[in-house]
């Protein structure tokens, strides 16, 4: 009898949600009780909010995916599935039946994430069985210039954020004359709220490596680096194994596939500096120096690592390459828009129901991404804005939800596509505080080379902090706008040039919130602590004393079954009473 | 001490002559000694022929390098966007309060814990998140902190 397959998602998110314990339990049951079950590991399935996620399939049985599985559920799930009587309270996908998330998957198009959550990322056999390294075999029969032409024809644009034509970038590196050229994969995903690259690195490392080998062949490079954040230990582990396996199988190293082409790849672990995501800073860091950006030109294509021509692409860009070579530029152009072909991976997070990793065709509206794929806003709250592009991006308001997801349309809103972080904000998120949050981040991460970036962001942060504390004046808004323009003009690299974006977009779309903070000393979202007051609603208070017992500074008075009162002079605004009250009798004003 | 010096020399020997080696070298040295000691950095400078200023420059640029001793367990508190909007500050305050850290202290008196704020751990759907060693804890509330920390206390 053929075995059924139980596949468990063991990416970082899965493990953080307890998938490790579920795996141990699965192994134990299957081994001890001799179940006819084959256990398989995979990485990120994309539905992080449902982790741990278990997929079951078998001959003559429907494929089903179960969410929020705990070790205690394992035995009854296996028994139920084997005897065709599976009952489980969270079936998230079902091949033949309506399930919670059939829509979520139906609206996606997976090119980059084609193997993520499907194959075992640590198995080269799995990758090959899914068509892996066929693109490399094909590429090595082509002339380098033909490959570059194909990439150009696909219209692929750099997925790291700026959206420059990948084919053109390859052409520049190809044209450069040198005895030595390098390729680099930028996997220094530093944007807070973004985990696209981590999931791809963990879930399908060979796709990135295959893309890089093809790129190296096309551009005439024979050595490459993957610069990975040290905060991603599993990504590094999977990449190390993938490189070793690819070398053993003759896909990497000397005389690749007998075609006389050599290429070696190294992993460089980052050491914690956001600015190293900028390409010139990244190269400084690979060289072992402080990661400070340098002036361009010369561009890396002429003079990069150790002064040699270098091509840098982001993880997602590289992962697109094997698909394009296998299926052709025309097939790629069937997805997306004229100027932004293909798909884009987004990390959905924040106040959204289906937080996780998604891949949609370019040209989908933000509304569809958030409501159709993302399932809408959590806890029945109201949508306020969506933050795109991390600290370099901006907040797009509800009125612009019809904006389509492509480089040019998003740029028009003042935000940027960025690498794909999408953090959804609801009515409880204060937009001034969000701007302050990002400025605090860029201010911390500024390398200090350019004066405007170093000191200007600091001044902006001070002003924003003042406003969130209710100490702002109306002239502050003008000062913020002036500083923003100067920082953009006076900074060498992308970090400084885009640092004011979160402030500029919130000023553009949520100006009334700034004014409420300054003139009325009020935070409309009830989020800024200094402008917040907790009060008891006398009509609702039943005098249960729950709040008074929780208050850490004993500032709530009132006898049992009597209306309670908060002493505002002692209140530290910790919100403990607000959480403790079961009768909604404490309100934020 | 003798052993440690031998291990240090072994690291230095492996990296000698390799270009771009300073960062991974310092990462391994830190792994060995827990943090970057002043004397060790001087020794590295002499042995590798790299000026002390350059080494110090690199060590202070990257957030991962530490010039002070750190606790047995490093608690990384995620301050990413998703965690921020889900209350990362209240989690940080609860941890600091639980560990009785005051002012700009980041390591407990018994050197069991060091608290660090990090930009993003990339587990946004589990926000707010902290990492202790290699273990990630998600969907935290301030009330859950004593229980989580309790698992690591002696």
Short mmCIF file of N, CA and C in Angstrom, two decimals, chain A residues 78-182:
data_model
loop_
_atom_site.label_atom_id
_atom_site.label_comp_id
_atom_site.label_asym_id
_atom_site.label_seq_id
_atom_site.Cartn_x
_atom_site.Cartn_y
_atom_site.Cartn_z
N UNK A 78 -4.14 12.23 11.89
CA UNK A 78 -3.65 11.12 11.08
C UNK A 78 -4.69 9.99 11.01
N UNK A 79 -5.28 9.66 12.15
CA UNK A 79 -6.30 8.62 12.17
C UNK A 79 -7.47 8.99 11.26
N UNK A 80 -7.91 10.23 11.39
CA UNK A 80 -9.05 10.69 10.61
C UNK A 80 -8.77 10.66 9.12
N UNK A 81 -7.58 11.12 8.75
CA UNK A 81 -7.25 11.17 7.33
C UNK A 81 -7.12 9.77 6.75
N UNK A 82 -6.50 8.88 7.50
CA UNK A 82 -6.29 7.51 7.01
C UNK A 82 -7.62 6.77 6.84
N UNK A 83 -8.59 7.08 7.70
CA UNK A 83 -9.86 6.36 7.62
C UNK A 83 -10.93 7.19 6.91
N UNK A 84 -10.50 8.22 6.19
CA UNK A 84 -11.42 9.10 5.44
C UNK A 84 -12.52 9.72 6.30
N UNK A 85 -12.24 9.94 7.55
CA UNK A 85 -13.25 10.57 8.41
C UNK A 85 -12.67 11.79 9.11
N UNK A 86 -11.77 12.48 8.40
CA UNK A 86 -11.08 13.61 9.03
C UNK A 86 -12.04 14.71 9.44
N UNK A 87 -11.98 15.03 10.70
CA UNK A 87 -12.71 16.21 11.17
C UNK A 87 -11.72 17.07 11.92
N UNK A 88 -11.68 18.34 11.55
CA UNK A 88 -10.73 19.22 12.22
C UNK A 88 -11.30 20.63 12.14
N UNK A 89 -11.08 21.39 13.18
CA UNK A 89 -11.75 22.69 13.22
C UNK A 89 -11.08 23.77 12.37
N UNK A 90 -9.93 23.50 11.80
CA UNK A 90 -9.28 24.53 10.99
C UNK A 90 -8.67 23.96 9.72
N UNK A 91 -9.55 23.49 8.82
CA UNK A 91 -9.08 23.03 7.51
C UNK A 91 -8.95 24.27 6.64
N UNK A 92 -7.71 24.62 6.27
CA UNK A 92 -7.54 25.90 5.58
C UNK A 92 -7.58 25.75 4.06
N UNK A 93 -7.20 24.60 3.55
CA UNK A 93 -7.32 24.38 2.11
C UNK A 93 -7.82 22.97 1.91
N UNK A 94 -8.73 22.82 0.94
CA UNK A 94 -9.23 21.50 0.64
C UNK A 94 -9.42 21.41 -0.86
N UNK A 95 -8.86 20.36 -1.43
CA UNK A 95 -8.87 20.23 -2.88
C UNK A 95 -10.28 20.22 -3.46
N UNK A 96 -11.20 19.54 -2.79
CA UNK A 96 -12.53 19.35 -3.37
C UNK A 96 -13.63 20.15 -2.69
N UNK A 97 -13.32 20.70 -1.54
CA UNK A 97 -14.39 21.36 -0.80
C UNK A 97 -14.05 22.81 -0.53
N UNK A 98 -15.06 23.59 -0.20
CA UNK A 98 -14.85 24.95 0.24
C UNK A 98 -14.00 24.92 1.51
N UNK A 99 -12.97 25.70 1.54
CA UNK A 99 -12.22 25.80 2.79
C UNK A 99 -11.90 27.27 3.02
N UNK A 100 -11.38 27.55 4.19
CA UNK A 100 -11.21 28.94 4.61
C UNK A 100 -10.41 29.77 3.60
N UNK A 101 -9.32 29.19 3.08
CA UNK A 101 -8.39 30.03 2.32
C UNK A 101 -8.25 29.67 0.85
N UNK A 102 -9.24 28.99 0.28
CA UNK A 102 -9.13 28.70 -1.15
C UNK A 102 -8.96 29.99 -1.96
N UNK A 103 -9.61 31.08 -1.53
CA UNK A 103 -9.51 32.38 -2.19
C UNK A 103 -8.11 32.96 -2.12
N UNK A 104 -7.54 32.82 -0.95
CA UNK A 104 -6.22 33.38 -0.70
C UNK A 104 -5.22 32.84 -1.72
N UNK A 105 -5.29 31.56 -2.00
CA UNK A 105 -4.37 30.95 -2.95
C UNK A 105 -4.82 31.23 -4.38
N UNK A 106 -6.15 31.19 -4.62
CA UNK A 106 -6.67 31.38 -5.97
C UNK A 106 -6.29 32.70 -6.60
N UNK A 107 -6.11 33.74 -5.80
CA UNK A 107 -5.78 35.05 -6.34
C UNK A 107 -4.28 35.29 -6.48
N UNK A 108 -3.49 34.29 -6.19
CA UNK A 108 -2.05 34.48 -6.27
C UNK A 108 -1.48 33.85 -7.54
N UNK A 109 -0.27 34.27 -7.88
CA UNK A 109 0.43 33.70 -9.01
C UNK A 109 1.86 33.47 -8.57
N UNK A 110 2.28 32.22 -8.51
CA UNK A 110 3.57 31.95 -7.93
C UNK A 110 4.66 31.65 -8.96
N UNK A 111 5.59 32.59 -9.10
CA UNK A 111 6.77 32.37 -9.93
C UNK A 111 7.99 32.25 -9.02
N UNK A 112 8.20 33.30 -8.23
CA UNK A 112 9.35 33.30 -7.31
C UNK A 112 9.16 32.23 -6.23
N UNK A 113 7.94 32.14 -5.72
CA UNK A 113 7.67 31.21 -4.63
C UNK A 113 7.21 29.85 -5.14
N UNK A 114 7.58 29.55 -6.42
CA UNK A 114 7.03 28.33 -7.04
C UNK A 114 7.28 27.08 -6.23
N UNK A 115 8.41 27.02 -5.54
CA UNK A 115 8.72 25.81 -4.78
C UNK A 115 8.59 25.98 -3.27
N UNK A 116 8.34 27.23 -2.82
CA UNK A 116 8.31 27.49 -1.38
C UNK A 116 7.08 26.84 -0.76
N UNK A 117 7.31 26.04 0.24
CA UNK A 117 6.19 25.36 0.88
C UNK A 117 5.77 24.12 0.13
N UNK A 118 6.50 23.80 -0.95
CA UNK A 118 6.19 22.61 -1.73
C UNK A 118 7.29 21.58 -1.57
N UNK A 119 8.54 22.04 -1.78
CA UNK A 119 9.65 21.08 -1.71
C UNK A 119 10.37 21.16 -0.37
N UNK A 120 11.18 20.16 -0.11
CA UNK A 120 12.07 20.21 1.04
C UNK A 120 13.29 21.04 0.61
N UNK A 121 13.46 22.23 1.21
CA UNK A 121 14.51 23.12 0.74
C UNK A 121 15.92 22.55 0.93
N UNK A 122 16.05 21.55 1.78
CA UNK A 122 17.38 20.99 2.00
C UNK A 122 17.66 19.81 1.08
N UNK A 123 16.75 19.56 0.14
CA UNK A 123 16.93 18.42 -0.74
C UNK A 123 17.12 18.87 -2.19
N UNK A 124 18.31 18.60 -2.72
CA UNK A 124 18.58 18.93 -4.12
C UNK A 124 17.72 18.05 -5.03
N UNK A 125 17.50 16.81 -4.62
CA UNK A 125 16.64 15.91 -5.40
C UNK A 125 15.25 16.50 -5.60
N UNK A 126 14.69 17.05 -4.51
CA UNK A 126 13.37 17.66 -4.59
C UNK A 126 13.37 18.81 -5.60
N UNK A 127 14.42 19.63 -5.52
CA UNK A 127 14.50 20.79 -6.42
C UNK A 127 14.61 20.32 -7.87
N UNK A 128 15.42 19.29 -8.09
CA UNK A 128 15.56 18.77 -9.46
C UNK A 128 14.25 18.18 -9.95
N UNK A 129 13.55 17.47 -9.05
CA UNK A 129 12.28 16.86 -9.44
C UNK A 129 11.25 17.91 -9.84
N UNK A 130 11.41 19.12 -9.27
CA UNK A 130 10.49 20.22 -9.60
C UNK A 130 11.00 21.00 -10.82
N UNK A 131 11.94 20.43 -11.55
CA UNK A 131 12.45 21.09 -12.76
C UNK A 131 13.70 21.92 -12.51
N UNK A 132 14.27 21.79 -11.33
CA UNK A 132 15.43 22.59 -10.97
C UNK A 132 16.67 22.27 -11.79
N UNK A 133 17.46 23.28 -12.04
CA UNK A 133 18.72 23.23 -12.81
C UNK A 133 18.53 22.89 -14.28
N UNK A 134 17.25 22.80 -14.74
CA UNK A 134 17.01 22.66 -16.18
C UNK A 134 17.33 23.98 -16.87
N UNK A 135 17.02 25.08 -16.20
CA UNK A 135 17.29 26.39 -16.78
C UNK A 135 18.79 26.57 -16.98
N UNK A 136 19.59 26.10 -16.00
CA UNK A 136 21.04 26.22 -16.13
C UNK A 136 21.54 25.39 -17.31
N UNK A 137 21.02 24.15 -17.42
CA UNK A 137 21.42 23.30 -18.56
C UNK A 137 21.13 24.00 -19.88
N UNK A 138 19.93 24.61 -19.95
CA UNK A 138 19.56 25.30 -21.18
C UNK A 138 20.47 26.51 -21.40
N UNK A 139 20.70 27.29 -20.33
CA UNK A 139 21.48 28.51 -20.46
C UNK A 139 22.89 28.22 -20.98
N UNK A 140 23.47 27.12 -20.50
CA UNK A 140 24.85 26.83 -20.89
C UNK A 140 24.97 26.43 -22.38
N UNK A 141 23.83 26.19 -23.03
CA UNK A 141 23.88 25.92 -24.48
C UNK A 141 23.69 27.21 -25.28
N UNK A 142 23.35 28.30 -24.56
CA UNK A 142 23.10 29.57 -25.25
C UNK A 142 24.34 30.46 -25.20
N UNK A 143 24.35 31.45 -26.08
CA UNK A 143 25.42 32.45 -26.01
C UNK A 143 25.08 33.42 -24.89
N UNK A 144 26.08 33.92 -24.14
CA UNK A 144 25.79 34.86 -23.04
C UNK A 144 24.87 36.00 -23.48
N UNK A 145 25.13 36.56 -24.67
CA UNK A 145 24.34 37.71 -25.10
C UNK A 145 22.87 37.33 -25.32
N UNK A 146 22.63 36.08 -25.73
CA UNK A 146 21.24 35.62 -25.93
C UNK A 146 20.49 35.59 -24.60
N UNK A 147 21.21 35.18 -23.55
CA UNK A 147 20.58 35.15 -22.23
C UNK A 147 20.22 36.57 -21.79
N UNK A 148 21.17 37.47 -21.98
CA UNK A 148 20.93 38.87 -21.57
C UNK A 148 19.75 39.44 -22.37
N UNK A 149 19.70 39.13 -23.64
CA UNK A 149 18.57 39.61 -24.46
C UNK A 149 17.24 39.07 -23.96
N UNK A 150 17.25 37.80 -23.54
CA UNK A 150 16.02 37.20 -23.03
C UNK A 150 15.57 37.91 -21.74
N UNK A 151 16.54 38.17 -20.86
CA UNK A 151 16.22 38.86 -19.59
C UNK A 151 15.70 40.27 -19.89
N UNK A 152 16.35 40.93 -20.87
CA UNK A 152 15.87 42.27 -21.26
C UNK A 152 14.45 42.18 -21.80
N UNK A 153 14.20 41.20 -22.66
CA UNK A 153 12.89 41.06 -23.28
C UNK A 153 11.79 40.77 -22.25
N UNK A 154 12.18 40.10 -21.17
CA UNK A 154 11.19 39.78 -20.14
C UNK A 154 10.71 41.03 -19.43
N UNK A 155 11.53 42.09 -19.48
CA UNK A 155 11.16 43.34 -18.81
C UNK A 155 11.31 43.28 -17.30
N UNK A 156 12.00 42.25 -16.81
CA UNK A 156 12.20 42.10 -15.36
C UNK A 156 12.90 43.34 -14.79
N UNK A 157 12.32 43.87 -13.71
CA UNK A 157 12.93 45.03 -13.05
C UNK A 157 13.38 44.64 -11.65
N UNK A 158 14.44 45.27 -11.18
CA UNK A 158 15.07 44.93 -9.90
C UNK A 158 14.06 44.90 -8.77
N UNK A 159 13.96 43.76 -8.12
CA UNK A 159 12.95 43.59 -7.08
C UNK A 159 13.40 44.12 -5.73
N UNK A 160 14.60 44.65 -5.66
CA UNK A 160 15.09 45.20 -4.39
C UNK A 160 14.38 46.49 -4.04
N UNK A 161 13.76 47.12 -5.01
CA UNK A 161 13.02 48.32 -4.68
C UNK A 161 13.08 49.40 -5.75
N UNK A 162 14.26 49.62 -6.31
CA UNK A 162 14.41 50.75 -7.23
C UNK A 162 13.77 50.45 -8.58
N UNK A 163 13.72 49.18 -8.97
CA UNK A 163 13.01 48.82 -10.19
C UNK A 163 13.76 49.10 -11.48
N UNK A 164 15.10 49.10 -11.42
CA UNK A 164 15.89 49.31 -12.64
C UNK A 164 15.86 48.02 -13.47
N UNK A 165 15.93 48.18 -14.80
CA UNK A 165 15.88 47.02 -15.69
C UNK A 165 17.04 46.05 -15.41
N UNK A 166 16.69 44.82 -15.09
CA UNK A 166 17.72 43.82 -14.77
C UNK A 166 18.58 43.51 -16.00
N UNK A 167 17.92 43.40 -17.16
CA UNK A 167 18.65 43.10 -18.39
C UNK A 167 19.70 44.17 -18.71
N UNK A 168 19.33 45.45 -18.53
CA UNK A 168 20.28 46.55 -18.78
C UNK A 168 21.47 46.45 -17.83
N UNK A 169 21.16 46.17 -16.57
CA UNK A 169 22.20 46.07 -15.56
C UNK A 169 23.18 44.95 -15.95
N UNK A 170 22.63 43.85 -16.45
CA UNK A 170 23.48 42.74 -16.87
C UNK A 170 24.33 43.15 -18.07
N UNK A 171 23.70 43.91 -18.97
CA UNK A 171 24.42 44.38 -20.16
C UNK A 171 25.65 45.20 -19.76
N UNK A 172 25.45 46.11 -18.79
CA UNK A 172 26.57 46.96 -18.35
C UNK A 172 27.72 46.10 -17.84
N UNK A 173 27.38 45.09 -17.03
CA UNK A 173 28.43 44.23 -16.47
C UNK A 173 29.08 43.40 -17.58
N UNK A 174 28.28 42.99 -18.55
CA UNK A 174 28.79 42.21 -19.68
C UNK A 174 29.79 43.06 -20.48
N UNK A 175 29.42 44.32 -20.70
CA UNK A 175 30.26 45.22 -21.50
C UNK A 175 31.60 45.54 -20.84
N UNK A 176 31.63 45.52 -19.51
CA UNK A 176 32.85 45.91 -18.80
C UNK A 176 33.98 44.92 -19.14
N UNK A 177 35.15 45.48 -19.44
CA UNK A 177 36.29 44.60 -19.76
C UNK A 177 37.15 44.42 -18.53
N UNK A 178 37.37 43.18 -18.17
CA UNK A 178 38.20 42.93 -16.99
C UNK A 178 38.59 41.47 -16.94
N UNK A 179 39.71 41.20 -16.25
CA UNK A 179 40.14 39.81 -16.09
C UNK A 179 39.29 39.09 -15.05
N UNK A 180 38.55 39.87 -14.25
CA UNK A 180 37.80 39.28 -13.15
C UNK A 180 36.49 40.05 -12.97
N UNK A 181 35.39 39.32 -12.82
CA UNK A 181 34.12 39.99 -12.52
C UNK A 181 33.44 39.23 -11.39
N UNK A 182 32.61 39.97 -10.64
CA UNK A 182 31.89 39.35 -9.53
C UNK A 182 30.38 39.51 -9.70
#
